[in-house]
mmCIF file of C-alpha atoms in Angstrom:
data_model
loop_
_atom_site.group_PDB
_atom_site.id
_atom_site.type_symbol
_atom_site.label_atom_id
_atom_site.label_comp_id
_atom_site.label_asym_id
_atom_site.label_seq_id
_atom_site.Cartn_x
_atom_site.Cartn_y
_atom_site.Cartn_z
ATOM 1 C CA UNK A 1 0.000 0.000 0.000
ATOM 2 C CA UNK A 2 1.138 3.758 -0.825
ATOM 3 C CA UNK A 3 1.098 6.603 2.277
ATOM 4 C CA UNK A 4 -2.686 6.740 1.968
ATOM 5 C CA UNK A 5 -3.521 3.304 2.409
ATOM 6 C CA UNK A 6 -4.271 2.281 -1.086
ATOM 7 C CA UNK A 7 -2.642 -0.758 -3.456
ATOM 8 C CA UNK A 8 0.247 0.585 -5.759
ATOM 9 C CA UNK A 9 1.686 -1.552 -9.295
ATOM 10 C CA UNK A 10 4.085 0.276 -10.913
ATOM 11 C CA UNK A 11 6.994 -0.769 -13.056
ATOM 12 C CA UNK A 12 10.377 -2.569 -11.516
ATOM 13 C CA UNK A 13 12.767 -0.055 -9.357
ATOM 14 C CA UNK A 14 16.166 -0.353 -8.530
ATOM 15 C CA UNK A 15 16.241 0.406 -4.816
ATOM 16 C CA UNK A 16 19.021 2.434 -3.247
ATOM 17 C CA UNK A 17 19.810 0.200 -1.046
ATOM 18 C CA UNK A 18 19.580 -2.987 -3.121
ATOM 19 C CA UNK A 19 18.835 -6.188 -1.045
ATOM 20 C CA UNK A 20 17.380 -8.327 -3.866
ATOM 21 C CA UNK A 21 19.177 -11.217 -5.356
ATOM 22 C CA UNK A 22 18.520 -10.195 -8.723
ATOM 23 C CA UNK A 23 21.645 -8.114 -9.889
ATOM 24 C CA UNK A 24 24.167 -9.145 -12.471
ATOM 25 C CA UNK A 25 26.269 -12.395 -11.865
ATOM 26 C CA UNK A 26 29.747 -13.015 -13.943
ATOM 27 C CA UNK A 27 32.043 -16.110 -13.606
ATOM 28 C CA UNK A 28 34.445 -17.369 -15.855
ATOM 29 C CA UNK A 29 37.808 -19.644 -15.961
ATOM 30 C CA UNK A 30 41.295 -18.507 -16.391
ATOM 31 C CA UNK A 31 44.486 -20.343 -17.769
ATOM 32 C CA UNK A 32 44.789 -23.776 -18.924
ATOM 33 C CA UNK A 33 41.302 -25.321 -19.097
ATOM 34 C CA UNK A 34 38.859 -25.295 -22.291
ATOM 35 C CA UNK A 35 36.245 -23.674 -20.073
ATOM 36 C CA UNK A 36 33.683 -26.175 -20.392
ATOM 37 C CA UNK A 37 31.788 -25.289 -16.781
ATOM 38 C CA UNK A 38 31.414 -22.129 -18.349
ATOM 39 C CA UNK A 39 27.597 -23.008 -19.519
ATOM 40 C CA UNK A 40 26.431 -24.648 -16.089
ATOM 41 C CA UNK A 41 28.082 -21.668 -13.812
ATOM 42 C CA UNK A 42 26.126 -19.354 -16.188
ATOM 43 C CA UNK A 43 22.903 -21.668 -15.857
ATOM 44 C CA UNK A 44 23.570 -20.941 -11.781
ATOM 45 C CA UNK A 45 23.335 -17.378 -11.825
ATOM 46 C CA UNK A 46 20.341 -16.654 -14.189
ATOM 47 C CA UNK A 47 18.245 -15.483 -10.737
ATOM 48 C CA UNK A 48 20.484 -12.192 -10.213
ATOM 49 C CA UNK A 49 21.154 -11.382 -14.175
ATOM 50 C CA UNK A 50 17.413 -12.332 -15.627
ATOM 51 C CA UNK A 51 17.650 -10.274 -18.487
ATOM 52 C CA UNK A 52 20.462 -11.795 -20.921
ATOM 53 C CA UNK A 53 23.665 -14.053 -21.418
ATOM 54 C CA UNK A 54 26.940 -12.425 -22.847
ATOM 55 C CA UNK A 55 30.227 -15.299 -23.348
ATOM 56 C CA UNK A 56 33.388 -14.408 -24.388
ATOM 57 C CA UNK A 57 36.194 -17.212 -25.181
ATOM 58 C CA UNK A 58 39.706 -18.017 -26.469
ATOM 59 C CA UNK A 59 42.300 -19.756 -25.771
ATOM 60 C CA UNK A 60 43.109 -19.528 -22.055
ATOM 61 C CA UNK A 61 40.351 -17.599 -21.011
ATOM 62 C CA UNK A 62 36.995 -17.729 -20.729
ATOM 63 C CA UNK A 63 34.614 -14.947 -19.309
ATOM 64 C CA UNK A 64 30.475 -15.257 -19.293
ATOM 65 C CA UNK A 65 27.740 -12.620 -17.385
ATOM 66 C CA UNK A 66 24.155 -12.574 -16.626
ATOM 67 C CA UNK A 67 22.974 -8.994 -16.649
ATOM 68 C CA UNK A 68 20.153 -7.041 -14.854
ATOM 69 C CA UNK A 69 19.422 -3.650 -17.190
ATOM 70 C CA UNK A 70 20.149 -1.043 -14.667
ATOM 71 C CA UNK A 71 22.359 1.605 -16.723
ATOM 72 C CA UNK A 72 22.220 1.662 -20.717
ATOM 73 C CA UNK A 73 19.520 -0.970 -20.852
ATOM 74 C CA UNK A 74 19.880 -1.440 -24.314
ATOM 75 C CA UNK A 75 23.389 -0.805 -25.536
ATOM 76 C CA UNK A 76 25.313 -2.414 -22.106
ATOM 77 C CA UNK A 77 24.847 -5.813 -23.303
ATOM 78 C CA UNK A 78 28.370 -7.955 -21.539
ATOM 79 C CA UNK A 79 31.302 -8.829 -21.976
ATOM 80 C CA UNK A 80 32.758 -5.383 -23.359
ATOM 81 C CA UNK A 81 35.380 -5.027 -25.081
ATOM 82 C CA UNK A 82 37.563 -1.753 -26.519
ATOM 83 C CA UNK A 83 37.887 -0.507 -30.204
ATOM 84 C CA UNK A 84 40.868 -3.387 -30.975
ATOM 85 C CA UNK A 85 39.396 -6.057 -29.025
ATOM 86 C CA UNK A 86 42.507 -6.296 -26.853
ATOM 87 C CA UNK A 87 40.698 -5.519 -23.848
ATOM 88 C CA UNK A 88 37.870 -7.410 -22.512
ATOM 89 C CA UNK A 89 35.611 -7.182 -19.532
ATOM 90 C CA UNK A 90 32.406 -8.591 -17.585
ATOM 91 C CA UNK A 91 31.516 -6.321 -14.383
ATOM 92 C CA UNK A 92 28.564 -6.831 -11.458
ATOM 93 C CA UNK A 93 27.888 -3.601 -9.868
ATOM 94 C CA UNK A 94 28.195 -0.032 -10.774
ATOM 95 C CA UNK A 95 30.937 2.756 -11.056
ATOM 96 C CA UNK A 96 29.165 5.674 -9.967
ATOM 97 C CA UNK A 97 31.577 8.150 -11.110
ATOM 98 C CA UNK A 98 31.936 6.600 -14.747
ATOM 99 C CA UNK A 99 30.521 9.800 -16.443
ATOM 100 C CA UNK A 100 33.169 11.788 -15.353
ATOM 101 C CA UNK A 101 35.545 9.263 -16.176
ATOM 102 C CA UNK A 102 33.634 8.651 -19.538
ATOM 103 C CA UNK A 103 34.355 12.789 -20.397
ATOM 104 C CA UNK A 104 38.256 12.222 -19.914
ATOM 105 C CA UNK A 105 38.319 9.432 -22.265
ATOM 106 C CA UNK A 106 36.325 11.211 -25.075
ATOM 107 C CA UNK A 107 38.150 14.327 -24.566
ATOM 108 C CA UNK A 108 41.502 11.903 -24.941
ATOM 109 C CA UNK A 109 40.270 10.632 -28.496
ATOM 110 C CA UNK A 110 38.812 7.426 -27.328
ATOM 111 C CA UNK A 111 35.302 5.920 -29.082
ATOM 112 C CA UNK A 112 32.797 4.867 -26.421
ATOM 113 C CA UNK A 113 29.957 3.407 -28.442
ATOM 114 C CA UNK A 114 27.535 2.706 -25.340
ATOM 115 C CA UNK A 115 26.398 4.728 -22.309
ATOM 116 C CA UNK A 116 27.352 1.686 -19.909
ATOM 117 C CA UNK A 117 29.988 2.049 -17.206
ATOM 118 C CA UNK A 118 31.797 -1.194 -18.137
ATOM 119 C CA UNK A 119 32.866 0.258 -21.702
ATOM 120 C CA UNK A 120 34.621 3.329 -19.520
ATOM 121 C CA UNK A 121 36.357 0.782 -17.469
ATOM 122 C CA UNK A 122 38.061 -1.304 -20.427
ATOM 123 C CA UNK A 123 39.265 2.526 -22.250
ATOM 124 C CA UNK A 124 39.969 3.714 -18.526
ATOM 125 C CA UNK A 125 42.246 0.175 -18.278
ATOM 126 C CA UNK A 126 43.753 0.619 -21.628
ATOM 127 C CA UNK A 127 44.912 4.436 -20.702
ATOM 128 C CA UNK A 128 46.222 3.416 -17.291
ATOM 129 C CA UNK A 129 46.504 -0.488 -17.079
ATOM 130 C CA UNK A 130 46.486 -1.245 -13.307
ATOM 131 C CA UNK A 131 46.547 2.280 -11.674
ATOM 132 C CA UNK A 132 42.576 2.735 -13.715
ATOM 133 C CA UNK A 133 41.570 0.629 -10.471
ATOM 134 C CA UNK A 134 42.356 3.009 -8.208
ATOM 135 C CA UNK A 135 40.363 5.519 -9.957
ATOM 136 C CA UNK A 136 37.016 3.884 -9.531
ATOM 137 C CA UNK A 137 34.377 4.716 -7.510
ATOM 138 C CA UNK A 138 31.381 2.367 -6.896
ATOM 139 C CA UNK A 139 30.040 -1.053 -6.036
ATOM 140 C CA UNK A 140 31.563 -3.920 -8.166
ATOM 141 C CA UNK A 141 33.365 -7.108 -9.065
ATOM 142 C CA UNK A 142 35.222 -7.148 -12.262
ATOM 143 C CA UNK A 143 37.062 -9.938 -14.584
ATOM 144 C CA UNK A 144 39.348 -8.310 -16.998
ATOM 145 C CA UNK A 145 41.263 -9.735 -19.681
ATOM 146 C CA UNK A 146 44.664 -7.841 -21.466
ATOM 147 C CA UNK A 147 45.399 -10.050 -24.439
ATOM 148 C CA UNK A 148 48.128 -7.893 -25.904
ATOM 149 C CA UNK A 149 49.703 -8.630 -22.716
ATOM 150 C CA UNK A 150 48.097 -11.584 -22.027
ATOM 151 C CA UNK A 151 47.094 -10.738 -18.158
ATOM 152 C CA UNK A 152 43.637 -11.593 -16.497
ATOM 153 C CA UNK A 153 42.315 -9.553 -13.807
ATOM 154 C CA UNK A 154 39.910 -10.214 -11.301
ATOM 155 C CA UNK A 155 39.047 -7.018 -9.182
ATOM 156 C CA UNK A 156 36.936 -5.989 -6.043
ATOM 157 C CA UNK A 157 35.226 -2.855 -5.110
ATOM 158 C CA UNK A 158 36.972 -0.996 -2.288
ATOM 159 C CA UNK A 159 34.437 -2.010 0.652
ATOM 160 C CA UNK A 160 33.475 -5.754 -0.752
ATOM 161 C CA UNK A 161 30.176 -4.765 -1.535
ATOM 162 C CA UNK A 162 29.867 -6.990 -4.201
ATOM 163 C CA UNK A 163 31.363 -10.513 -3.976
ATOM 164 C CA UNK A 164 33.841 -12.164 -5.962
ATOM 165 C CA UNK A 165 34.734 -15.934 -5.296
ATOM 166 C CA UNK A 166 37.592 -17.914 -6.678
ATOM 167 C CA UNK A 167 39.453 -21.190 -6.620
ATOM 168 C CA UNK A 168 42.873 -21.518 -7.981
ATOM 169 C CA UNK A 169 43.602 -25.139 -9.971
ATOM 170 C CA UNK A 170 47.103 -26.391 -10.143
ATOM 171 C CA UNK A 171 48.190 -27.259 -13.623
ATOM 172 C CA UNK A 172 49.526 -31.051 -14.365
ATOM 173 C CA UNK A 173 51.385 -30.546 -17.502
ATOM 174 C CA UNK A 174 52.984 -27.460 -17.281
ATOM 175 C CA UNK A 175 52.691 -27.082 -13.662
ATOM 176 C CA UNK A 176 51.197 -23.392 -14.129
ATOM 177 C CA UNK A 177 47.570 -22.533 -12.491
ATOM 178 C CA UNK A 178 44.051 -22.043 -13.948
ATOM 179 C CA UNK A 179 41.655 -19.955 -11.737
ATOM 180 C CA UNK A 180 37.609 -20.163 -11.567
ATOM 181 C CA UNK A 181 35.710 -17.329 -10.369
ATOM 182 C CA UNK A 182 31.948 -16.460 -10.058
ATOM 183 C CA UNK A 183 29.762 -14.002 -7.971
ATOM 184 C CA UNK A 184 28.239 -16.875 -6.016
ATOM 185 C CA UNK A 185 29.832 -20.314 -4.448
ATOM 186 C CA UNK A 186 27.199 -22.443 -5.846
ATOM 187 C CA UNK A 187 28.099 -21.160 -9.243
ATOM 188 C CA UNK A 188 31.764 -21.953 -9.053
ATOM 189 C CA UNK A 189 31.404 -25.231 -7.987
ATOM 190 C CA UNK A 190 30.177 -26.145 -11.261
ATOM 191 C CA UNK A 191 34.003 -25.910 -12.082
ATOM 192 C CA UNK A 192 34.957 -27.927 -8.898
ATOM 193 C CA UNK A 193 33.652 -31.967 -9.020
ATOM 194 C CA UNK A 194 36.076 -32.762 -6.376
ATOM 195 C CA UNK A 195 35.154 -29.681 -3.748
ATOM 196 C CA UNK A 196 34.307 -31.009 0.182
ATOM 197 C CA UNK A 197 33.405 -28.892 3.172
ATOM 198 C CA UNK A 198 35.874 -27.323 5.494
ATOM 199 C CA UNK A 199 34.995 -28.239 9.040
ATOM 200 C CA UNK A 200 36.958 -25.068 10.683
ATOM 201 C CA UNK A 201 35.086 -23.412 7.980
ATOM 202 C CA UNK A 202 31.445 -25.009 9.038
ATOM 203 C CA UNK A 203 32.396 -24.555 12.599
ATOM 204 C CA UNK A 204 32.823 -20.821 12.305
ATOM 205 C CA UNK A 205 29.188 -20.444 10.791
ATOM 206 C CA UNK A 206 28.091 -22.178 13.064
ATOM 207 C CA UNK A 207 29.390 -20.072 16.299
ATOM 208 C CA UNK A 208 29.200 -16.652 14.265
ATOM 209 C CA UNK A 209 26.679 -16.850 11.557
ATOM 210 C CA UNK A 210 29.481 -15.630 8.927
ATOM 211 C CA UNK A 211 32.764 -16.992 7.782
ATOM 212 C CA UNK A 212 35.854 -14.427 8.365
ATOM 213 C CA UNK A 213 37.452 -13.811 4.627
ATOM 214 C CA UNK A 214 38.992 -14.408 2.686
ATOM 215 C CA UNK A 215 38.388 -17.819 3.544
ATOM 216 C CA UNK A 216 34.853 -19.812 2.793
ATOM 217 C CA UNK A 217 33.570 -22.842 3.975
ATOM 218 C CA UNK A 218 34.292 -24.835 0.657
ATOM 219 C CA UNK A 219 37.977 -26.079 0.877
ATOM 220 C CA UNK A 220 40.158 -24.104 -1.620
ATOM 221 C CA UNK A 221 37.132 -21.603 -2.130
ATOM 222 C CA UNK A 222 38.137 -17.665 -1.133
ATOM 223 C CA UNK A 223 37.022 -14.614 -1.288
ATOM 224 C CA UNK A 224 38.621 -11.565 -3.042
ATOM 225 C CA UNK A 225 39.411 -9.475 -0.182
ATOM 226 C CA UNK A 226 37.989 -5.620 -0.510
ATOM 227 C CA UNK A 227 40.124 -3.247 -2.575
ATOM 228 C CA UNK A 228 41.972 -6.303 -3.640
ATOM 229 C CA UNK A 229 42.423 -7.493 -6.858
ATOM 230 C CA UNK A 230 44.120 -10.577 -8.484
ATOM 231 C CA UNK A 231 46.102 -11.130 -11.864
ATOM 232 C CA UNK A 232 46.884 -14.243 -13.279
ATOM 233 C CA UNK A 233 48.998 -14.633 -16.452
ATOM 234 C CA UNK A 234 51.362 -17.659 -17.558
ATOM 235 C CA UNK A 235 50.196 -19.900 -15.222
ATOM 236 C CA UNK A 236 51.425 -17.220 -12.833
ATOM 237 C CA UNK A 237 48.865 -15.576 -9.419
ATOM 238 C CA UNK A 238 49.622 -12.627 -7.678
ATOM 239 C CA UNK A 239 47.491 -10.747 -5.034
ATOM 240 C CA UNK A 240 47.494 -6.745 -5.255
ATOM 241 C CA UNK A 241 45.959 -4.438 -2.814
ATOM 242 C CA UNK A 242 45.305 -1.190 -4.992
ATOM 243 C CA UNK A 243 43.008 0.245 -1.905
ATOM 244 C CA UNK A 244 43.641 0.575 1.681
ATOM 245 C CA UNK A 245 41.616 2.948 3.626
ATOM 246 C CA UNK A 246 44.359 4.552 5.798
ATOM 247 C CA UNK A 247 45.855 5.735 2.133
ATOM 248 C CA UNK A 248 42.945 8.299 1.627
ATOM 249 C CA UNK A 249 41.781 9.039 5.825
ATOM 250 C CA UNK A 250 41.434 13.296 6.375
ATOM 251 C CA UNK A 251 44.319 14.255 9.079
ATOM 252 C CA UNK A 252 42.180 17.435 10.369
ATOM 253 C CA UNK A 253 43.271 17.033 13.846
ATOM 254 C CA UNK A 254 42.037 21.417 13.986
ATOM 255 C CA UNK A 255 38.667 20.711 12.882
ATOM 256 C CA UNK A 256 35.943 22.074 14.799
ATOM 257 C CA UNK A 257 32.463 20.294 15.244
ATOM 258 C CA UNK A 258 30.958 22.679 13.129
ATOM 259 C CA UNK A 259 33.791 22.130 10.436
ATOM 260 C CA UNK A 260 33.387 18.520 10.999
ATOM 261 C CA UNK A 261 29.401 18.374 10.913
ATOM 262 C CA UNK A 262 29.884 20.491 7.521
ATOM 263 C CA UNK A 263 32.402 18.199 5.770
ATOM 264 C CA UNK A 264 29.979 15.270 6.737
ATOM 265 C CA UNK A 265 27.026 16.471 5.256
ATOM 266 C CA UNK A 266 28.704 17.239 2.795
ATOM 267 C CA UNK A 267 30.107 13.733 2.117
ATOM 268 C CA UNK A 268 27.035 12.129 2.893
ATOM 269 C CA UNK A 269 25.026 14.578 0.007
ATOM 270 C CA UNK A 270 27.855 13.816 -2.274
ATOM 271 C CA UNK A 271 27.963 10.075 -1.745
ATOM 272 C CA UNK A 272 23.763 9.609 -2.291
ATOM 273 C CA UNK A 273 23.861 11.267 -5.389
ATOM 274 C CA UNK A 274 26.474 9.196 -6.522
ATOM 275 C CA UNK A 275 24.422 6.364 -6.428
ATOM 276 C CA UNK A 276 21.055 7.910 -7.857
ATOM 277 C CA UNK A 277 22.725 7.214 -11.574
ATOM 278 C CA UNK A 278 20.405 4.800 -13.241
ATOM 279 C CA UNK A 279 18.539 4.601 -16.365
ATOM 280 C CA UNK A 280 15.702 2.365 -14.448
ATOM 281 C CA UNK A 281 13.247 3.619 -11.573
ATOM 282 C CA UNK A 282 14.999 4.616 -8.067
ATOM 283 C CA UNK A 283 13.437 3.663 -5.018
ATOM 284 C CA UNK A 284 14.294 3.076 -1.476
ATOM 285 C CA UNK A 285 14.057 0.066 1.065
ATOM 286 C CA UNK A 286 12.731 2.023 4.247
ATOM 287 C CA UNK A 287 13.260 0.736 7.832
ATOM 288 C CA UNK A 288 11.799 3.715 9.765
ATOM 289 C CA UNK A 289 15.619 4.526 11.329
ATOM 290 C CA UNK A 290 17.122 7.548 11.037
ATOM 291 C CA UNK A 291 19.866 5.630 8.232
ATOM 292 C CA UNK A 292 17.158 5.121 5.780
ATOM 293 C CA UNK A 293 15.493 8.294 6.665
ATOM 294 C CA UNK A 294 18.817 10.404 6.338
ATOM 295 C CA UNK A 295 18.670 8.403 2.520
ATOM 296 C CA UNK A 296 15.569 9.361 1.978
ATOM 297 C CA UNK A 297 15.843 13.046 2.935
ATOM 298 C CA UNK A 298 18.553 13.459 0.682
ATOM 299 C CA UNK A 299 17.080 11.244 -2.137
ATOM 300 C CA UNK A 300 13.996 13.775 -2.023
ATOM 301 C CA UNK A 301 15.927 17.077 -2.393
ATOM 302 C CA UNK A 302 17.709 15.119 -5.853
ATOM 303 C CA UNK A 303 14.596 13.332 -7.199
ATOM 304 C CA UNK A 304 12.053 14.945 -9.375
ATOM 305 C CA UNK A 305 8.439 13.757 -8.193
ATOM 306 C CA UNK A 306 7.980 11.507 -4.926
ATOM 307 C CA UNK A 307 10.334 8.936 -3.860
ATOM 308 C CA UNK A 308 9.033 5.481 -4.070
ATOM 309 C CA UNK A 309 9.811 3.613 -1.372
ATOM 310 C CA UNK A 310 9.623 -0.306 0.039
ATOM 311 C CA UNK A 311 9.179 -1.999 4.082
ATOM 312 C CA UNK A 312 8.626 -5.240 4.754
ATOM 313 C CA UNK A 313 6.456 -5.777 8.108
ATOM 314 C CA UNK A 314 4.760 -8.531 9.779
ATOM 315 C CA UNK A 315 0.986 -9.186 10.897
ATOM 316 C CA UNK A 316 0.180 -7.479 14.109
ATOM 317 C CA UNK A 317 3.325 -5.287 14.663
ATOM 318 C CA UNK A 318 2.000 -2.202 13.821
ATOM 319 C CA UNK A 319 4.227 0.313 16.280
ATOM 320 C CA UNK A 320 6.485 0.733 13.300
ATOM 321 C CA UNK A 321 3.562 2.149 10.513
ATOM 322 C CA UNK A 322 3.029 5.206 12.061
ATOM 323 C CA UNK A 323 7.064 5.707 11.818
ATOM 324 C CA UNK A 324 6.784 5.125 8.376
ATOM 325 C CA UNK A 325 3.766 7.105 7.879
ATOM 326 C CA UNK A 326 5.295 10.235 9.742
ATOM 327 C CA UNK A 327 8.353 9.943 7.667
ATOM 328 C CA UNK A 328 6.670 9.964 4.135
ATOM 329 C CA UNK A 329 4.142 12.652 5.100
ATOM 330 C CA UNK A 330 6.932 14.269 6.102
ATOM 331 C CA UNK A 331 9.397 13.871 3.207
ATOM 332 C CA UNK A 332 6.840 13.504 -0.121
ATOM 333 C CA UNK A 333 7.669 10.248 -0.951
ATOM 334 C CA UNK A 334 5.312 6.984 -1.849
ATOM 335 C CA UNK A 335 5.008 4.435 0.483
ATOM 336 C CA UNK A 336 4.838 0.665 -0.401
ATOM 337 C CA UNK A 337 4.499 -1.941 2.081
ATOM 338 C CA UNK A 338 4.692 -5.950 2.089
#
């Protein structure tokens, strides 16, 4: 139901703070395999990337992604490669600050045939090879390929927003290593016959309700770490941190609250409508605390017209409805509960 009580249908929205498992999904095997669990790990992910199937393959690589339309609906189709076709990518997530980034490149000389954020990445990549990384701002997991240098990169968003799993597969002829990757576990084991539990792995699930990265509980099965990314090439694995948090902290040991209070709004303004990019419906999950309200405040003062926004209650709870209701009569917004 909206504010007002009545029933709402409207078309599919993105929400702000995206908790649904349909988002895009990308997997894909590296090094010395003929990337024949490429199908099945694809088949696995079809519930976050409903909307279409993109594969790229050669020799020594093989990258595949299930998209959900979020920015250039129609020409952000995946993988995406650069003018040559020496630079190939499949991303989950978003780069919020790809527009700016997409205004260097053209000013540079580069073509950008699409409005999609994953196109800026593989020109940003080509420009600056690993130091483009560094540059991006956003929510993602990324698989990379260089063939002119013949490097494969798998990279995570600075806070791990968006997952990235792996296993790395020791080589019997040459001795070198093939790697598997995929957005979800039960995807990648589609690549693994052989995979067993790891009790330490079980047991700390068990006692904390999570398992401590990079680790998983599959044996051999980890997580890329946040800001971390990974390149394989020849048979060859290296880990790279290319974020770390106490690289880019303030040192305004003079600040005053006021200064402080300031510099935080302004942050926090800055940082929401970084994430309102999106050529779908916005909305907003709502929990009636002052986190999703603080969203929501902000979101208004951007968005043209009344903010859509989600809760999910249960039957006979109803202290938290009038929070809701005070909130969205307060900040014009549409309410829509479940």
């Amino acid at each position: 139901m909206n504010v007002n009580g009545k029933s709402w249908n409207g078309e599919t929205v993105a929400c702000l703070k995206r908790g649904s498992r349909e988002m895009c999904g990308i997997c894909g095997v590296i090094g010395q395999d003929d990337g024949a669990a490429l199908q099945p790990m694809l088949q696995r992910l079809i519930h976050r990337g409903p909307d279409e199937e993109g594969i790229y393959r050669q020799a020594g690589i093989a990258l595949g992604a299930r998209r959900l339309r979020v920015i250039d609906p129609v020409g952000g189709q995946q993988p995406v490669r650069n003018e040559r076709g020496t630079v190939w990518a499949v991303m989950n997530g978003e780069i919020y600050n790809y527009r700016e980034l997409r205004e260097q490149l053209l000013s540079k000389g580069h073509r950008l045939t699409t409005r999609g954020d994953t196109e800026v990445l593989v020109h940003l990549y080509e420009d600056e090879g690993f130091e483009a990384f560094r540059r991006l701002q956003g929510m993602f997991a990324v698989a990379l390929w260089d063939q002119e240098r013949r490097v494969a990169w798998l990279v995570r968003d600075r806070l791990g927003i968006k997952p990235l799993y792996y296993a790395i597969r020791q080589g019997e002829a040459s001795g070198g290593s093939s790697v598997v990757f995929s957005s979800e576990i039960p995807s990648l084991l589609e690549a693994l016959p052989d995979w067993r539990l790891r009790p330490e792995g079980v047991a700390e699930y068990l006692m904390q309700l999570y398992v401590p990265g990079p680790s998983t509980m599959i044996a051999g099965v980890h997580q890329l770490r946040p800001g971390e990314a990974m390149s394989i090439s020849d048979g060859q694995v290296e880990l790279v941190r290319y974020y770390c948090p106490d690289e880019t902290l303030y040192h305004h040991d003079q600040w005053t609250i006021k200064e402080a209070s300031r510099e935080v709004l302004h942050t926090f303004e800055e940082t929401v409508k970084s994430h309102l990019v999106s050529d779908v419906p916005l909305g907003l999950f709502l929990s009636g605390g002052i986190d999703s309200a603080s969203l929501l405040a902000i979101m208004a003062k951007e968005h043209s017209g009344p903010v859509k926004t989600f809760s999910i209650g249960y039957e006979h709870t109803v202290p938290w409805a009038s929070t809701y209701r005070v909130i969205c009569l307060t900040i014009s917004c549409v309410w829509l509960i479940e």
